[in-house]
mmCIF file of C-alpha atoms and ligand atoms in Angstrom:
data_model
loop_
_atom_site.group_PDB
_atom_site.id
_atom_site.type_symbol
_atom_site.label_atom_id
_atom_site.label_comp_id
_atom_site.label_asym_id
_atom_site.label_seq_id
_atom_site.Cartn_x
_atom_site.Cartn_y
_atom_site.Cartn_z
ATOM 1 C CA UNK A 132 35.307 52.521 184.723
ATOM 2 C CA UNK A 133 36.732 50.058 186.642
ATOM 3 C CA UNK A 134 38.716 47.243 184.789
ATOM 4 C CA UNK A 135 37.593 43.712 185.779
ATOM 5 C CA UNK A 136 39.981 41.326 187.533
ATOM 6 C CA UNK A 137 39.813 37.515 187.301
ATOM 7 C CA UNK A 138 42.040 35.782 189.935
ATOM 8 C CA UNK A 139 42.619 32.136 190.200
ATOM 9 C CA UNK A 140 43.359 30.833 193.763
ATOM 10 C CA UNK A 141 44.880 27.385 193.402
ATOM 11 C CA UNK A 142 45.001 26.871 197.112
ATOM 12 C CA UNK A 143 47.072 23.676 197.926
ATOM 13 C CA UNK A 144 46.693 21.855 194.603
ATOM 14 C CA UNK A 145 49.019 20.841 191.996
ATOM 15 C CA UNK A 146 52.612 19.466 191.032
ATOM 16 C CA UNK A 147 55.570 20.515 189.259
ATOM 17 C CA UNK A 148 54.130 19.050 186.037
ATOM 18 C CA UNK A 149 50.454 20.066 186.370
ATOM 19 C CA UNK A 150 51.630 23.643 187.120
ATOM 20 C CA UNK A 151 53.508 23.659 183.930
ATOM 21 C CA UNK A 152 50.547 22.461 182.125
ATOM 22 C CA UNK A 153 48.384 24.806 183.653
ATOM 23 C CA UNK A 154 50.477 27.844 183.139
ATOM 24 C CA UNK A 155 50.971 26.960 179.396
ATOM 25 C CA UNK A 156 47.242 26.578 179.000
ATOM 26 C CA UNK A 157 46.464 29.911 180.503
ATOM 27 C CA UNK A 158 49.301 31.686 178.551
ATOM 28 C CA UNK A 159 48.151 30.278 175.313
ATOM 29 C CA UNK A 160 44.666 31.748 175.719
ATOM 30 C CA UNK A 161 45.469 34.895 177.693
ATOM 31 C CA UNK A 162 46.593 36.837 174.672
ATOM 32 C CA UNK A 163 43.031 36.984 172.980
ATOM 33 C CA UNK A 164 41.053 38.065 176.085
ATOM 34 C CA UNK A 165 39.661 41.438 176.061
ATOM 35 C CA UNK A 166 40.103 44.139 178.729
ATOM 36 C CA UNK A 167 40.510 42.057 181.810
ATOM 37 C CA UNK A 168 43.274 41.764 184.151
ATOM 38 C CA UNK A 169 44.178 37.987 185.003
ATOM 39 C CA UNK A 170 46.106 36.755 188.111
ATOM 40 C CA UNK A 171 47.002 33.320 189.413
ATOM 41 C CA UNK A 172 47.971 32.673 192.841
ATOM 42 C CA UNK A 173 49.660 29.334 193.119
ATOM 43 C CA UNK A 174 51.154 27.490 196.227
ATOM 44 C CA UNK A 175 54.115 29.394 197.241
ATOM 45 C CA UNK A 176 56.776 26.889 196.163
ATOM 46 C CA UNK A 177 55.299 27.201 192.618
ATOM 47 C CA UNK A 178 55.318 31.077 192.442
ATOM 48 C CA UNK A 179 58.857 31.099 190.937
ATOM 49 C CA UNK A 180 58.036 28.656 188.145
ATOM 50 C CA UNK A 181 54.596 30.219 187.502
ATOM 51 C CA UNK A 182 56.439 33.694 187.282
ATOM 52 C CA UNK A 183 58.861 32.211 184.637
ATOM 53 C CA UNK A 184 56.181 30.546 182.702
ATOM 54 C CA UNK A 185 54.058 33.496 182.556
ATOM 55 C CA UNK A 186 56.831 35.983 181.771
ATOM 56 C CA UNK A 187 56.025 37.977 178.762
ATOM 57 C CA UNK A 188 52.180 37.483 179.025
ATOM 58 C CA UNK A 189 49.672 39.740 180.601
ATOM 59 C CA UNK A 190 49.012 37.182 183.238
ATOM 60 C CA UNK A 191 50.039 38.301 186.853
ATOM 61 C CA UNK A 192 51.227 35.988 189.770
ATOM 62 C CA UNK A 193 50.470 36.717 193.352
ATOM 63 C CA UNK A 194 50.574 34.808 196.748
ATOM 64 C CA UNK A 195 47.908 33.111 198.749
ATOM 65 C CA UNK A 196 48.837 34.737 202.014
ATOM 66 C CA UNK A 197 51.614 36.667 203.595
ATOM 67 C CA UNK A 198 53.158 37.038 207.189
ATOM 68 C CA UNK A 199 52.163 40.200 208.930
ATOM 69 C CA UNK A 200 55.945 40.113 210.059
ATOM 70 C CA UNK A 201 58.751 42.095 207.892
ATOM 71 C CA UNK A 202 61.037 39.354 208.647
ATOM 72 C CA UNK A 203 62.829 37.388 211.350
ATOM 73 C CA UNK A 204 62.506 34.012 213.452
ATOM 74 C CA UNK A 205 59.030 33.110 212.031
ATOM 75 C CA UNK A 206 59.545 29.542 210.817
ATOM 76 C CA UNK A 207 57.610 28.497 207.789
ATOM 77 C CA UNK A 208 56.300 32.182 207.221
ATOM 78 C CA UNK A 209 56.839 34.247 203.943
ATOM 79 C CA UNK A 210 57.275 38.019 204.004
ATOM 80 C CA UNK A 211 55.725 40.435 201.898
ATOM 81 C CA UNK A 212 59.001 41.982 200.321
ATOM 82 C CA UNK A 213 59.984 38.361 199.560
ATOM 83 C CA UNK A 214 56.840 38.144 197.402
ATOM 84 C CA UNK A 215 57.298 41.494 195.912
ATOM 85 C CA UNK A 216 60.938 40.918 195.355
ATOM 86 C CA UNK A 217 60.452 37.795 193.235
ATOM 87 C CA UNK A 218 57.846 39.590 191.006
ATOM 88 C CA UNK A 219 54.680 38.941 192.646
ATOM 89 C CA UNK A 220 51.957 41.898 192.319
ATOM 90 C CA UNK A 221 49.223 40.748 194.430
ATOM 91 C CA UNK A 222 48.527 38.854 197.547
ATOM 92 C CA UNK A 223 45.399 37.465 199.131
ATOM 93 C CA UNK A 224 44.677 38.253 202.700
ATOM 94 C CA UNK A 225 42.059 37.073 204.992
ATOM 95 C CA UNK A 226 40.630 34.127 203.006
ATOM 96 C CA UNK A 227 37.915 32.221 204.790
ATOM 97 C CA UNK A 228 40.230 29.027 204.716
ATOM 98 C CA UNK A 229 42.860 30.996 206.735
ATOM 99 C CA UNK A 230 40.594 32.757 209.191
ATOM 100 C CA UNK A 231 38.895 29.347 210.022
ATOM 101 C CA UNK A 232 41.709 26.901 209.891
ATOM 102 C CA UNK A 233 44.674 29.030 211.004
ATOM 103 C CA UNK A 234 42.863 31.335 213.432
ATOM 104 C CA UNK A 235 43.496 34.478 211.557
ATOM 105 C CA UNK A 236 41.295 37.313 213.356
ATOM 106 C CA UNK A 237 40.184 40.445 211.825
ATOM 107 C CA UNK A 238 43.148 42.183 213.491
ATOM 108 C CA UNK A 239 45.690 39.677 211.968
ATOM 109 C CA UNK A 240 44.252 40.018 208.629
ATOM 110 C CA UNK A 241 44.513 43.880 208.965
ATOM 111 C CA UNK A 242 48.175 43.450 209.960
ATOM 112 C CA UNK A 243 49.024 41.108 206.943
ATOM 113 C CA UNK A 244 46.941 43.668 204.755
ATOM 114 C CA UNK A 245 49.279 46.538 206.201
ATOM 115 C CA UNK A 246 52.524 44.512 205.536
ATOM 116 C CA UNK A 247 51.650 43.764 201.939
ATOM 117 C CA UNK A 248 50.474 47.284 201.108
ATOM 118 C CA UNK A 249 53.711 48.512 202.826
ATOM 119 C CA UNK A 250 55.937 46.989 200.220
ATOM 120 C CA UNK A 251 53.831 47.820 197.296
ATOM 121 C CA UNK A 252 51.908 44.402 196.747
ATOM 122 C CA UNK A 253 48.271 44.940 196.131
ATOM 123 C CA UNK A 254 46.038 42.967 198.652
ATOM 124 C CA UNK A 255 42.998 41.149 197.731
ATOM 125 C CA UNK A 256 41.103 41.435 200.925
ATOM 126 C CA UNK A 257 38.591 38.486 201.434
ATOM 127 C CA UNK A 258 35.453 39.054 203.490
ATOM 128 C CA UNK A 259 32.460 36.951 203.802
ATOM 129 C CA UNK A 260 29.792 35.357 206.125
ATOM 130 C CA UNK A 261 29.220 31.760 207.106
ATOM 131 C CA UNK A 262 25.798 30.247 206.471
ATOM 132 C CA UNK A 263 24.816 30.705 210.211
ATOM 133 C CA UNK A 264 25.679 34.216 210.058
ATOM 134 C CA UNK A 265 23.554 34.695 206.922
ATOM 135 C CA UNK A 266 20.502 32.801 208.381
ATOM 136 C CA UNK A 267 20.710 35.123 211.361
ATOM 137 C CA UNK A 268 20.492 38.238 209.262
ATOM 138 C CA UNK A 269 24.241 39.270 210.270
ATOM 139 C CA UNK A 270 25.692 39.404 206.570
ATOM 140 C CA UNK A 271 26.265 43.002 206.438
ATOM 141 C CA UNK A 272 27.449 43.242 210.014
ATOM 142 C CA UNK A 273 30.015 40.467 209.649
ATOM 143 C CA UNK A 274 31.328 41.679 206.523
ATOM 144 C CA UNK A 275 31.248 45.411 207.649
ATOM 145 C CA UNK A 276 33.385 44.399 210.677
ATOM 146 C CA UNK A 277 35.753 42.563 208.543
ATOM 147 C CA UNK A 278 36.326 45.430 206.391
ATOM 148 C CA UNK A 279 36.370 47.959 209.316
ATOM 149 C CA UNK A 280 39.117 46.168 210.906
ATOM 150 C CA UNK A 281 41.377 46.869 207.984
ATOM 151 C CA UNK A 282 40.061 50.540 207.424
ATOM 152 C CA UNK A 283 40.811 51.173 211.157
ATOM 153 C CA UNK A 284 44.374 50.236 210.779
ATOM 154 C CA UNK A 285 45.266 51.668 207.378
ATOM 155 C CA UNK A 286 42.691 54.079 206.452
ATOM 156 C CA UNK A 287 39.969 53.846 203.939
ATOM 157 C CA UNK A 288 42.138 55.430 201.101
ATOM 158 C CA UNK A 289 44.391 52.324 201.229
ATOM 159 C CA UNK A 290 41.894 49.977 201.429
ATOM 160 C CA UNK A 291 39.879 51.499 198.444
ATOM 161 C CA UNK A 292 43.147 51.306 196.467
ATOM 162 C CA UNK A 293 43.417 47.414 197.078
ATOM 163 C CA UNK A 294 40.970 44.694 195.836
ATOM 164 C CA UNK A 295 38.235 43.496 197.972
ATOM 165 C CA UNK A 296 36.762 39.998 197.375
ATOM 166 C CA UNK A 297 33.271 38.952 198.699
ATOM 167 C CA UNK A 298 33.221 35.423 199.428
ATOM 168 C CA UNK A 299 30.388 34.018 201.418
ATOM 169 C CA UNK A 300 31.748 31.087 203.222
ATOM 170 C CA UNK A 301 28.722 28.777 202.476
ATOM 171 C CA UNK A 302 29.402 29.101 198.839
ATOM 172 C CA UNK A 303 33.267 28.264 198.698
ATOM 173 C CA UNK A 304 33.928 24.912 197.053
ATOM 174 C CA UNK A 305 30.190 23.716 197.654
ATOM 175 C CA UNK A 306 28.918 24.328 194.258
ATOM 176 C CA UNK A 307 26.213 26.636 195.685
ATOM 177 C CA UNK A 308 27.028 30.342 194.577
ATOM 178 C CA UNK A 309 25.172 33.363 195.938
ATOM 179 C CA UNK A 310 22.552 34.598 193.720
ATOM 180 C CA UNK A 311 23.650 37.671 191.596
ATOM 181 C CA UNK A 312 21.339 39.782 193.657
ATOM 182 C CA UNK A 313 22.491 38.367 197.105
ATOM 183 C CA UNK A 314 26.154 39.182 196.033
ATOM 184 C CA UNK A 315 25.289 42.614 194.478
ATOM 185 C CA UNK A 316 23.577 43.436 197.860
ATOM 186 C CA UNK A 317 26.812 42.801 199.955
ATOM 187 C CA UNK A 318 28.998 44.307 197.003
ATOM 188 C CA UNK A 319 27.068 47.627 197.151
ATOM 189 C CA UNK A 320 27.396 47.727 201.098
ATOM 190 C CA UNK A 321 31.025 47.255 200.825
ATOM 191 C CA UNK A 322 31.495 50.089 198.203
ATOM 192 C CA UNK A 323 29.368 52.313 200.500
ATOM 193 C CA UNK A 324 31.545 51.713 203.345
ATOM 194 C CA UNK A 325 34.542 52.575 201.416
ATOM 195 C CA UNK A 326 33.006 56.008 200.655
ATOM 196 C CA UNK A 327 33.730 57.978 197.706
ATOM 197 C CA UNK A 328 37.224 56.551 197.503
ATOM 198 C CA UNK A 329 35.423 53.091 196.807
ATOM 199 C CA UNK A 330 34.054 54.361 193.448
ATOM 200 C CA UNK A 331 37.225 53.036 191.783
ATOM 201 C CA UNK A 332 37.793 49.847 193.820
ATOM 202 C CA UNK A 333 37.598 46.485 192.275
ATOM 203 C CA UNK A 334 35.370 44.239 194.300
ATOM 204 C CA UNK A 335 35.520 40.790 193.250
ATOM 205 C CA UNK A 336 32.966 37.820 193.971
ATOM 206 C CA UNK A 337 34.201 34.494 195.013
ATOM 207 C CA UNK A 338 32.361 31.009 195.864
ATOM 208 C CA UNK A 339 31.832 28.521 193.343
ATOM 209 C CA UNK A 340 32.167 30.551 190.141
ATOM 210 C CA UNK A 341 32.303 28.635 187.024
ATOM 211 C CA UNK A 342 32.100 29.503 183.162
ATOM 212 C CA UNK A 343 28.442 28.548 183.289
ATOM 213 C CA UNK A 344 27.476 31.104 186.174
ATOM 214 C CA UNK A 345 30.271 33.785 185.526
ATOM 215 C CA UNK A 346 28.062 36.107 182.994
ATOM 216 C CA UNK A 347 25.147 36.694 185.544
ATOM 217 C CA UNK A 348 27.451 37.510 188.355
ATOM 218 C CA UNK A 349 29.480 39.753 186.167
ATOM 219 C CA UNK A 350 26.360 41.491 184.990
ATOM 220 C CA UNK A 351 25.865 43.133 188.610
ATOM 221 C CA UNK A 352 26.741 46.693 188.645
ATOM 222 C CA UNK A 353 29.090 46.307 191.906
ATOM 223 C CA UNK A 354 30.720 43.152 190.660
ATOM 224 C CA UNK A 355 34.110 43.630 189.096
ATOM 225 C CA UNK A 356 35.473 40.223 188.649
ATOM 226 C CA UNK A 357 35.802 36.872 190.627
ATOM 227 C CA UNK A 358 38.136 35.262 192.921
ATOM 228 C CA UNK A 359 38.076 31.519 191.337
ATOM 229 C CA UNK A 360 39.146 28.463 193.329
ATOM 230 C CA UNK A 361 38.278 24.957 191.798
ATOM 231 C CA UNK A 362 37.469 26.272 188.474
ATOM 232 C CA UNK A 363 40.783 28.078 188.037
ATOM 233 C CA UNK A 364 42.582 24.610 187.979
ATOM 234 C CA UNK A 365 41.436 24.086 184.722
ATOM 235 C CA UNK A 366 43.088 26.422 182.015
ATOM 236 C CA UNK A 367 39.984 26.233 179.569
ATOM 237 C CA UNK A 368 37.470 26.785 182.251
ATOM 238 C CA UNK A 369 39.376 29.485 183.875
ATOM 239 C CA UNK A 370 40.048 31.175 180.372
ATOM 240 C CA UNK A 371 36.192 31.059 179.545
ATOM 241 C CA UNK A 372 35.521 32.936 182.865
ATOM 242 C CA UNK A 373 38.219 35.535 182.062
ATOM 243 C CA UNK A 374 36.477 35.971 178.670
ATOM 244 C CA UNK A 375 32.942 36.666 180.353
ATOM 245 C CA UNK A 376 34.582 39.424 182.733
HETATM 246 P P1 PGA B 612 35.724 28.144 194.787
HETATM 247 O O1 PGA B 612 36.805 28.796 195.611
HETATM 248 O O2 PGA B 612 35.705 28.681 193.506
HETATM 249 O O3 PGA B 612 36.336 26.869 194.728
HETATM 250 O O4 PGA B 612 34.462 27.975 195.556
HETATM 251 C C1 PGA B 612 36.868 30.208 195.792
HETATM 252 C C2 PGA B 612 37.816 30.717 196.714
HETATM 253 O O5 PGA B 612 37.868 29.807 198.064
HETATM 254 O O6 PGA B 612 38.429 31.599 196.573
#
């Protein structure tokens, strides 16, 4: 039985004050959630305060991206063992915004995954197709290639031991979610690609998840939680999504 994971991706939102409020709100409700893992991924400068504010609660804290390099002259970058060293457990790699806006190729994403995994962080590997690719019937091919690049570098067992997030690009921040059936089809294909090792892999759905649509998404057999953007910036809304997982 796979334990659900609900992860909040705060992206580049928040201030010192709003992060304090948001963490306090999530902690106050996190104790009464059922059997679900909860994670927040704040902007990197707020990770230390989030860790402090979440201390003693069951809420984990993670990064939104990580360098593929171990350390050195890489101005502005953050290494995996820095995240691990301050207490992060997870890091998102290959988010579509990183792929589209910061030119992260499948090969770079695979390197980042490897860097994270090597220090004991659990990577959350994001995959997903654009609307154009979906319209051309290329969804499973595109997602398959994104996944295969990482499998090729680190082996299927390490990918299966991580978390995969299927996030159709056209559903991110648009208010349009994939139908539960559309998502399930891709999740099942991802699990199949991970072979038998994938039976225990948590595969999250992401893209305009809210408390009003979470239940039908979570009802699908191969959906094991969510990566939540916009709705994770509101503690009550985020907790409602966690409750449904
Ligand atoms: P959204 O973002 O929930 O705002 O669509 C999801 C994500 O980008 O992880």
